CSV table of C-alpha atoms in Angstrom, one decimal:
chain,number,residue,atom,x,y,z
A,1,MET,CA,166.0,40.0,-88.1
A,2,SER,CA,165.5,38.0,-85.0
A,3,GLN,CA,167.9,38.2,-82.4
A,4,ASP,CA,167.4,34.5,-81.9
A,5,TRP,CA,169.2,34.1,-85.5
A,6,ASP,CA,173.1,33.7,-86.0
A,7,ALA,CA,173.9,33.0,-89.6
A,8,GLY,CA,177.4,32.0,-88.8
A,9,ARG,CA,179.3,31.1,-92.3
A,10,LEU,CA,176.2,31.8,-94.1
A,11,ASP,CA,177.2,35.5,-94.2
A,12,SER,CA,180.5,36.4,-95.8
A,13,ASP,CA,183.7,37.5,-94.1
A,14,LEU,CA,184.2,41.1,-95.6
A,15,ASP,CA,187.2,42.1,-93.3
A,16,GLY,CA,189.8,43.9,-95.4
A,17,VAL,CA,188.3,43.3,-98.6
A,18,ALA,CA,188.2,45.4,-101.8
A,19,PHE,CA,185.6,47.9,-103.3
A,20,ASP,CA,184.2,45.5,-106.0
A,21,THR,CA,183.8,42.9,-103.5
A,22,LEU,CA,181.8,45.3,-101.0
A,23,ALA,CA,179.8,46.5,-103.9
A,24,VAL,CA,178.8,42.9,-104.0
A,25,ARG,CA,178.3,41.5,-100.9
A,26,ALA,CA,178.4,44.4,-97.9
A,27,GLY,CA,174.9,44.5,-96.1
A,28,GLN,CA,173.6,41.2,-97.0
A,29,HIS,CA,172.6,39.4,-93.8
A,30,ARG,CA,171.3,35.6,-94.7
A,31,THR,CA,167.9,34.3,-93.1
A,32,PRO,CA,167.4,30.8,-92.0
A,33,GLU,CA,166.1,29.9,-95.5
A,34,GLY,CA,170.0,30.4,-96.5
A,35,GLU,CA,169.1,32.4,-99.8
A,36,HIS,CA,172.3,33.1,-101.8
A,37,GLY,CA,170.4,36.3,-103.5
A,38,ASP,CA,169.8,39.4,-101.4
A,39,ALA,CA,166.0,38.8,-99.5
A,40,MET,CA,163.2,41.0,-100.7
A,41,PHE,CA,161.1,41.8,-97.5
A,42,LEU,CA,157.8,43.4,-98.9
A,43,THR,CA,156.0,44.2,-95.7
A,44,SER,CA,154.8,47.0,-94.0
A,45,SER,CA,154.8,45.5,-90.6
A,46,TYR,CA,156.5,43.2,-88.2
A,47,VAL,CA,154.8,40.7,-85.7
A,48,PHE,CA,156.5,40.3,-82.0
A,49,ARG,CA,156.5,37.6,-79.7
A,50,THR,CA,155.1,39.5,-76.9
A,51,ALA,CA,153.5,42.9,-75.9
A,52,ALA,CA,156.8,43.2,-74.2
A,53,ASP,CA,159.0,42.2,-77.2
A,54,ALA,CA,156.5,44.9,-79.1
A,55,ALA,CA,157.1,47.6,-76.7
A,56,ALA,CA,160.8,47.0,-76.1
A,57,ARG,CA,161.3,47.3,-80.2
A,58,PHE,CA,159.1,50.7,-80.0
A,59,SER,CA,160.8,52.3,-77.3
A,60,GLY,CA,164.1,51.3,-78.9
A,61,GLU,CA,165.5,49.2,-76.0
A,62,VAL,CA,166.2,46.5,-78.1
A,63,ALA,CA,167.1,46.7,-81.7
A,64,GLY,CA,164.9,45.2,-84.7
A,65,ASN,CA,162.4,45.9,-87.0
A,66,VAL,CA,159.5,48.0,-86.0
A,67,TYR,CA,157.6,49.4,-89.2
A,68,SER,CA,159.0,49.7,-92.7
A,69,ARG,CA,158.9,53.6,-93.0
A,70,TYR,CA,162.0,53.1,-91.0
A,71,THR,CA,163.3,49.7,-90.6
A,72,ASN,CA,163.2,47.2,-93.2
A,73,PRO,CA,165.7,44.2,-93.8
A,74,THR,CA,166.2,44.9,-97.4
A,75,VAL,CA,166.4,48.7,-97.0
A,76,ARG,CA,169.0,48.6,-94.5
A,77,ALA,CA,171.1,45.8,-96.6
A,78,PHE,CA,171.2,48.6,-99.0
A,79,GLU,CA,172.4,51.3,-96.6
A,80,GLU,CA,175.0,49.0,-95.2
A,81,ARG,CA,176.2,48.4,-98.4
A,82,ILE,CA,176.3,52.3,-99.3
A,83,ALA,CA,178.0,53.1,-96.0
A,84,ALA,CA,181.0,50.6,-97.1
A,85,LEU,CA,181.5,52.0,-100.3
A,86,GLU,CA,181.4,55.6,-99.1
A,87,GLY,CA,183.6,54.8,-96.0
A,88,ALA,CA,180.8,56.0,-94.0
A,89,GLU,CA,179.5,55.0,-90.3
A,90,GLN,CA,176.0,54.9,-91.3
A,91,ALA,CA,173.9,55.4,-94.5
A,92,VAL,CA,170.0,56.3,-94.5
A,93,ALA,CA,167.9,55.5,-97.6
A,94,THR,CA,165.2,58.0,-98.7
A,95,ALA,CA,162.6,58.2,-101.6
A,96,THR,CA,164.2,60.1,-104.1
A,97,GLY,CA,167.5,62.1,-104.3
A,98,MET,CA,165.5,65.3,-103.7
A,99,ALA,CA,164.0,63.5,-100.3
A,100,ALA,CA,167.9,63.1,-99.2
A,101,ILE,CA,168.3,66.9,-99.7
A,102,LEU,CA,165.4,67.5,-97.7
A,103,SER,CA,166.1,65.2,-95.1
A,104,VAL,CA,169.7,66.8,-94.2
A,105,VAL,CA,168.4,70.3,-94.0
A,106,MET,CA,165.0,69.4,-92.0
A,107,SER,CA,167.2,67.0,-89.8
A,108,LEU,CA,170.3,69.2,-89.0
A,109,CYS,CA,168.9,72.9,-89.4
A,110,SER,CA,166.5,75.3,-87.8
A,111,ALA,CA,165.0,78.5,-88.2
A,112,GLY,CA,167.6,81.1,-88.3
A,113,ASP,CA,170.4,79.0,-89.3
A,114,HIS,CA,172.4,79.8,-92.7
A,115,ILE,CA,173.3,77.4,-95.5
A,116,LEU,CA,175.8,78.1,-98.4
A,117,VAL,CA,174.9,76.8,-101.2
A,118,SER,CA,177.1,76.5,-104.7
A,119,ARG,CA,175.5,78.5,-107.7
A,120,SER,CA,176.0,75.1,-109.9
A,121,VAL,CA,173.7,72.6,-108.7
A,122,PHE,CA,170.7,70.6,-109.9
A,123,GLY,CA,167.6,73.1,-110.7
A,124,SER,CA,165.4,71.7,-108.2
A,125,THR,CA,167.9,71.8,-105.6
A,126,ILE,CA,167.9,75.4,-105.8
A,127,SER,CA,164.2,75.4,-105.8
A,128,LEU,CA,164.2,73.7,-102.8
A,129,PHE,CA,166.1,76.0,-101.0
A,130,GLU,CA,164.6,79.0,-102.6
A,131,LYS,CA,161.0,78.2,-102.4
A,132,TYR,CA,160.7,75.8,-99.1
A,133,PHE,CA,163.5,76.1,-96.8
A,134,LYS,CA,163.7,80.3,-96.8
A,135,ARG,CA,160.1,79.7,-95.9
A,136,PHE,CA,160.7,78.4,-92.8
A,137,GLY,CA,163.2,80.9,-91.6
A,138,ILE,CA,166.6,79.1,-93.2
A,139,GLU,CA,168.6,81.9,-94.8
A,140,VAL,CA,170.3,80.5,-98.1
A,141,ASP,CA,173.2,82.3,-100.1
A,142,TYR,CA,174.8,81.1,-103.1
A,143,VAL,CA,178.7,81.0,-103.8
A,144,PRO,CA,180.8,80.4,-107.1
A,145,LEU,CA,181.5,76.7,-106.6
A,146,ALA,CA,185.3,76.8,-107.4
A,147,GLU,CA,185.9,79.9,-105.8
A,148,LEU,CA,187.4,78.8,-102.2
A,149,ALA,CA,188.0,82.5,-101.0
A,150,GLY,CA,184.6,83.2,-101.6
A,151,TRP,CA,183.4,80.0,-99.5
A,152,ASP,CA,185.5,81.3,-96.7
A,153,GLU,CA,184.4,85.1,-96.5
A,154,ALA,CA,180.5,84.3,-97.2
A,155,ILE,CA,180.3,81.8,-93.9
A,156,LYS,CA,178.8,83.8,-91.2
A,157,SER,CA,178.5,82.8,-87.5
A,158,ASN,CA,174.9,80.9,-87.8
A,159,THR,CA,176.0,79.0,-91.1
A,160,LYS,CA,175.3,75.3,-90.5
A,161,LEU,CA,175.7,73.8,-93.6
A,162,LEU,CA,177.5,73.9,-96.9
A,163,PHE,CA,176.1,72.4,-99.6
A,164,VAL,CA,178.0,71.5,-103.1
A,165,GLU,CA,177.6,69.0,-106.1
A,166,SER,CA,181.0,68.3,-107.3
A,167,PRO,CA,181.3,67.5,-110.4
A,168,SER,CA,177.8,69.6,-110.9
A,169,ASN,CA,174.9,69.4,-113.0
A,170,PRO,CA,175.3,69.9,-115.8
A,171,LEU,CA,179.0,71.7,-116.6
A,172,ALA,CA,181.2,69.4,-114.6
A,173,GLU,CA,182.5,72.1,-112.5
A,174,LEU,CA,184.4,71.1,-109.6
A,175,VAL,CA,185.4,72.1,-106.1
A,176,ASP,CA,188.7,71.0,-104.0
A,177,ILE,CA,186.6,69.1,-101.6
A,178,ALA,CA,189.6,68.7,-98.8
A,179,ALA,CA,190.4,72.3,-99.1
A,180,LEU,CA,186.6,73.2,-98.7
A,181,ALA,CA,186.1,70.9,-95.8
A,182,ARG,CA,189.2,72.5,-94.0
A,183,ILE,CA,187.0,75.6,-94.3
A,184,ALA,CA,184.2,74.4,-93.3
A,185,GLN,CA,185.9,72.8,-90.3
A,186,ALA,CA,187.4,76.0,-89.3
A,187,LYS,CA,184.1,77.8,-89.0
A,188,GLY,CA,182.4,75.1,-87.1
A,189,ALA,CA,180.2,74.5,-90.5
A,190,MET,CA,179.0,71.2,-92.2
A,191,LEU,CA,180.2,70.2,-95.5
A,192,VAL,CA,177.6,68.2,-97.7
A,193,VAL,CA,178.5,66.8,-100.9
A,194,ASP,CA,176.2,65.7,-103.7
A,195,ASN,CA,178.1,62.8,-105.0
A,196,CYS,CA,175.6,61.8,-107.7
A,197,PHE,CA,177.7,62.2,-110.7
A,198,CYS,CA,180.7,60.1,-109.4
A,199,THR,CA,179.2,57.6,-107.1
A,200,PRO,CA,181.6,56.1,-104.5
A,201,ALA,CA,183.3,54.4,-107.6
A,202,LEU,CA,184.8,57.3,-108.7
A,203,GLN,CA,184.9,59.5,-105.6
A,204,GLN,CA,184.6,59.3,-101.8
A,205,PRO,CA,183.7,62.7,-100.5
A,206,LEU,CA,183.9,61.2,-96.7
A,207,LYS,CA,187.5,60.6,-97.2
A,208,LEU,CA,188.0,64.1,-98.3
A,209,GLY,CA,186.9,65.2,-95.2
A,210,ALA,CA,183.6,65.8,-96.3
A,211,ASP,CA,180.5,65.4,-93.5
A,212,ILE,CA,177.9,64.2,-95.2
A,213,VAL,CA,177.6,62.8,-98.7
A,214,VAL,CA,173.9,62.4,-100.4
A,215,HIS,CA,173.0,60.4,-103.7
A,216,SER,CA,170.1,60.5,-106.1
A,217,ALA,CA,170.2,56.4,-106.2
A,218,THR,CA,167.9,57.0,-109.3
A,219,LYS,CA,171.0,57.6,-111.6
A,220,PHE,CA,174.0,55.8,-111.7
A,221,ILE,CA,173.4,53.7,-108.4
A,222,ASP,CA,170.3,52.2,-110.3
A,223,GLY,CA,172.0,52.4,-113.4
A,224,GLN,CA,169.1,51.4,-115.9
A,225,GLY,CA,166.3,54.1,-115.0
A,226,ARG,CA,163.9,51.9,-113.2
A,227,CYS,CA,163.6,53.1,-109.9
A,228,MET,CA,163.5,56.2,-107.6
A,229,GLY,CA,165.5,56.7,-104.7
A,230,GLY,CA,168.1,58.4,-102.7
A,231,VAL,CA,170.5,57.9,-99.9
A,232,VAL,CA,172.5,59.9,-97.1
A,233,ALA,CA,175.6,58.9,-95.6
A,234,GLY,CA,178.0,60.0,-92.8
A,235,ARG,CA,178.8,60.0,-89.2
A,236,VAL,CA,176.4,58.1,-86.8
A,237,GLU,CA,175.8,61.2,-84.6
A,238,LEU,CA,174.2,62.6,-87.9
A,239,MET,CA,172.6,59.7,-89.4
A,240,LYS,CA,170.5,59.4,-86.6
A,241,GLU,CA,169.0,62.8,-86.7
A,242,ILE,CA,167.9,61.8,-90.1
A,243,VAL,CA,166.4,58.6,-89.1
A,244,GLY,CA,164.6,60.3,-86.6
A,245,PHE,CA,163.1,62.6,-89.3
A,246,LEU,CA,162.2,59.8,-91.7
A,247,ARG,CA,160.6,58.2,-88.9
A,248,THR,CA,157.9,60.9,-88.2
A,249,ALA,CA,157.7,62.6,-91.7
A,250,GLY,CA,158.1,59.4,-94.1
A,251,PRO,CA,159.8,60.1,-97.2
A,252,THR,CA,160.8,56.1,-97.0
A,253,LEU,CA,162.6,54.2,-99.6
A,254,SER,CA,160.4,51.4,-100.8
A,255,PRO,CA,161.7,47.8,-99.9
A,256,PHE,CA,161.5,46.7,-103.7
A,257,ASN,CA,163.7,49.6,-104.9
A,258,ALA,CA,166.3,48.9,-102.2
A,259,TRP,CA,166.5,45.6,-103.8
A,260,ILE,CA,167.0,47.0,-107.3
A,261,PHE,CA,169.5,49.4,-105.8
A,262,LEU,CA,171.3,46.2,-104.4
A,263,LYS,CA,171.8,44.9,-107.6
A,264,GLY,CA,172.9,48.2,-109.6
A,265,LEU,CA,175.6,48.1,-106.8
A,266,GLU,CA,176.9,44.9,-108.0
A,267,THR,CA,178.5,45.8,-111.2
A,268,LEU,CA,178.8,49.7,-110.1
A,269,ASN,CA,182.3,49.8,-111.0
A,270,LEU,CA,182.3,48.2,-114.1
A,271,ARG,CA,179.5,50.2,-115.4
A,272,MET,CA,181.4,53.5,-114.4
A,273,ARG,CA,184.5,52.4,-115.7
A,274,ALA,CA,182.5,52.1,-119.4
A,275,HIS,CA,180.7,55.1,-118.9
A,276,CYS,CA,183.9,57.2,-118.3
A,277,ALA,CA,185.8,55.6,-121.4
A,278,SER,CA,182.9,56.2,-123.7
A,279,ALA,CA,182.2,60.0,-122.6
A,280,GLN,CA,185.9,60.6,-123.0
A,281,ALA,CA,185.9,59.5,-126.4
A,282,LEU,CA,182.8,61.5,-127.2
A,283,ALA,CA,184.2,64.6,-125.3
A,284,GLU,CA,187.5,64.7,-127.3
A,285,TRP,CA,185.4,64.1,-130.4
A,286,LEU,CA,182.9,66.8,-129.9
A,287,GLU,CA,185.9,69.2,-128.9
A,288,GLN,CA,187.1,69.1,-132.9
A,289,GLN,CA,183.8,69.6,-134.7
A,290,ASP,CA,183.2,73.2,-136.2
A,291,GLY,CA,179.4,73.3,-134.6
A,292,VAL,CA,180.4,72.6,-131.2
A,293,GLU,CA,181.4,76.1,-129.5
A,294,LYS,CA,182.9,74.7,-126.2
A,295,VAL,CA,182.6,71.3,-124.4
A,296,TYR,CA,182.2,70.9,-120.6
A,297,TYR,CA,184.3,67.6,-119.4
A,298,ALA,CA,186.7,67.1,-116.7
A,299,GLY,CA,188.4,64.5,-118.6
A,300,LEU,CA,189.7,66.9,-121.0
A,301,LYS,CA,193.0,68.8,-120.9
A,302,SER,CA,191.5,71.9,-121.7
A,303,HIS,CA,188.9,72.0,-118.6
A,304,PRO,CA,190.3,74.5,-116.4
A,305,GLN,CA,189.6,71.7,-113.2
A,306,HIS,CA,191.3,69.1,-115.2
A,307,GLU,CA,194.4,68.2,-113.0
A,308,LEU,CA,191.8,68.7,-109.7
A,309,ALA,CA,189.8,66.2,-111.2
A,310,MET,CA,192.8,64.1,-111.3
A,311,ARG,CA,193.8,64.2,-107.7
A,312,GLN,CA,190.2,63.8,-106.3
A,313,GLN,CA,188.4,61.4,-108.8
A,314,ARG,CA,189.2,58.2,-110.0
A,315,GLY,CA,187.3,58.8,-113.3
A,316,PHE,CA,185.8,61.8,-115.0
A,317,GLY,CA,182.2,60.5,-115.3
A,318,ALA,CA,179.4,59.9,-117.6
A,319,VAL,CA,178.2,63.4,-118.4
A,320,VAL,CA,179.3,65.6,-121.3
A,321,SER,CA,177.8,68.9,-122.1
A,322,PHE,CA,178.7,71.3,-124.7
A,323,GLU,CA,177.3,74.4,-126.4
A,324,VAL,CA,176.2,74.4,-129.8
A,325,LYS,CA,176.1,77.5,-132.7
A,326,GLY,CA,172.8,78.9,-132.9
A,327,GLY,CA,171.6,79.3,-129.8
A,328,LYS,CA,168.3,77.8,-128.2
A,329,GLU,CA,167.2,77.3,-131.9
A,330,GLY,CA,170.5,75.6,-132.8
A,331,ALA,CA,170.3,73.5,-129.7
A,332,TRP,CA,166.6,72.1,-130.4
A,333,ARG,CA,167.4,71.3,-134.0
A,334,PHE,CA,170.6,69.3,-132.9
A,335,ILE,CA,168.5,66.9,-130.5
A,336,ASP,CA,165.6,66.6,-132.6
A,337,ALA,CA,167.9,65.4,-135.4
A,338,THR,CA,169.3,62.7,-133.5
A,339,ARG,CA,167.8,59.3,-133.8
A,340,LEU,CA,169.4,56.7,-131.1
A,341,ILE,CA,169.7,58.8,-128.2
A,342,SER,CA,166.9,59.1,-126.1
A,343,ILE,CA,165.3,62.4,-125.8
A,344,THR,CA,165.0,62.6,-121.4
A,345,ALA,CA,166.2,64.7,-118.6
A,346,ASN,CA,167.5,61.8,-116.6
A,347,LEU,CA,171.1,60.3,-116.5
A,348,GLY,CA,172.9,57.7,-114.9
A,349,ASP,CA,170.9,55.1,-117.3
A,350,SER,CA,172.4,52.3,-119.7
A,351,LYS,CA,170.7,54.1,-122.3
A,352,THR,CA,172.4,57.6,-123.7
A,353,THR,CA,170.1,60.4,-122.8
A,354,ILE,CA,170.4,64.1,-124.6
A,355,THR,CA,168.7,67.1,-122.8
A,356,HIS,CA,168.1,70.9,-123.3
A,357,PRO,CA,168.9,72.0,-119.8
A,358,ALA,CA,167.6,75.4,-119.8
A,359,THR,CA,164.5,74.3,-120.8
A,360,THR,CA,164.2,71.0,-118.8
A,361,SER,CA,166.2,70.3,-115.6
A,362,HIS,CA,166.6,74.4,-115.0
A,363,GLY,CA,163.5,75.5,-116.7
A,364,ARG,CA,162.0,76.5,-113.8
A,365,LEU,CA,164.7,79.1,-112.7
A,366,ALA,CA,164.4,82.7,-113.5
A,367,PRO,CA,166.6,83.8,-116.5
A,368,GLN,CA,169.3,85.4,-114.1
A,369,GLU,CA,169.4,82.4,-112.0
A,370,ARG,CA,170.2,80.1,-114.9
A,371,ALA,CA,172.9,82.7,-116.1
A,372,SER,CA,174.5,82.7,-112.7
A,373,ALA,CA,174.6,79.1,-112.8
A,374,GLY,CA,176.0,79.1,-116.5
A,375,ILE,CA,173.0,78.0,-118.1
A,376,ARG,CA,173.2,79.2,-121.7
A,377,ASP,CA,170.4,78.7,-124.1
A,378,SER,CA,172.9,77.0,-126.4
A,379,LEU,CA,173.8,74.1,-123.8
A,380,ILE,CA,173.2,70.3,-124.6
A,381,ARG,CA,173.9,67.7,-122.1
A,382,VAL,CA,174.4,64.1,-122.8
A,383,ALA,CA,174.6,61.3,-119.9
A,384,VAL,CA,176.6,58.5,-122.1
A,385,GLY,CA,175.2,55.1,-121.6
A,386,LEU,CA,176.6,51.8,-122.5
A,387,GLU,CA,176.0,51.5,-126.3
A,388,ASP,CA,178.7,51.1,-129.0
A,389,VAL,CA,180.6,54.7,-128.8
A,390,ALA,CA,180.7,54.6,-132.4
A,391,ASP,CA,176.6,54.5,-132.6
A,392,LEU,CA,176.4,57.3,-130.3
A,393,GLN,CA,179.2,59.2,-132.4
A,394,ALA,CA,177.3,58.8,-135.5
A,395,ASP,CA,174.0,59.6,-133.8
A,396,LEU,CA,175.5,63.1,-132.6
A,397,ALA,CA,177.1,63.4,-136.0
A,398,ARG,CA,173.3,63.9,-137.2
A,399,GLY,CA,172.9,66.6,-134.7
A,400,LEU,CA,175.5,68.6,-135.9
A,401,ALA,CA,174.6,68.1,-139.2
A,402,ALA,CA,171.2,70.0,-138.6
A,403,LEU,CA,173.0,73.1,-137.4
């Protein structure tokens, strides 16, 4: 925005306001048009008053828009809103969630650095570390997510990052984020937490001591399965490096997708409460069914980390995974018998989805890698949406009848 424009009272005073207010209003800077909704700036470049003005912008001497690969008002509004919700100094938006992870490692690590990764992460995350980062001389080792002693023992003198999902995909395994942050800090490493499953509505890892948070905004931040995007949040000194990577490499979020995510954030807290309530009801129901061998959901008292989830989260999330009788064949029969729930590997949608992780989201992993991550052939993942929970229960009952 032009440095000559002062919105004054047109912008909201957000000093000291609560989470829900930030989710609706943070990051919006109104233009001279006085728009009430968030403006969408669909432009690749920006016009300058003079050649000197252009030179000052490009050099960074004067703040302002330069090129939408790394400066766009709509994307910036989304970044500022995420930063406000996560309690971060700055956030940087990317084209996808995987691009967010890529940007963190490419910006902050070099050949010869060592990264510790939880064994319980998304299949594509493992592929990114194994097939690509290792190719460029970055050392990667894997640690059981919940075993703090294992993390401490595995840190080397060249360990740069610890990377975790908590809760993990798809088994809802947790790590004590505050305790792991202390271990990382003591050894001079940084802790990166993928907060996709919880969102800042349920968990704020930076406030627990993490250095960086990443999200696939494609999931619950959007909330309706419309757009691809990602975001990284943390201290300004770290985010500057990531902005530099975006400026050069260009894994950039589009302004249109940023605008969609701004709309999603306005209802984030309401949606997450509804997701959690329905997921809890379905997890408790599934735990009582004869055809179900095990249910993975931190909201259940039977979950080994239920108390930890109570301490560091404000809800248990929307993803319920469970094992059924009959191995892969039983899992496929269960999924194929459903008639309401969508068979797709996406999650975070208002529509409930069901998938077989061993042959979809984690299908590219070798059998031993899946076994190490606890992904059995009998495992089914349900990402609970916003439908009537009785209808979802009835559809899952169709799956149970097919076993």
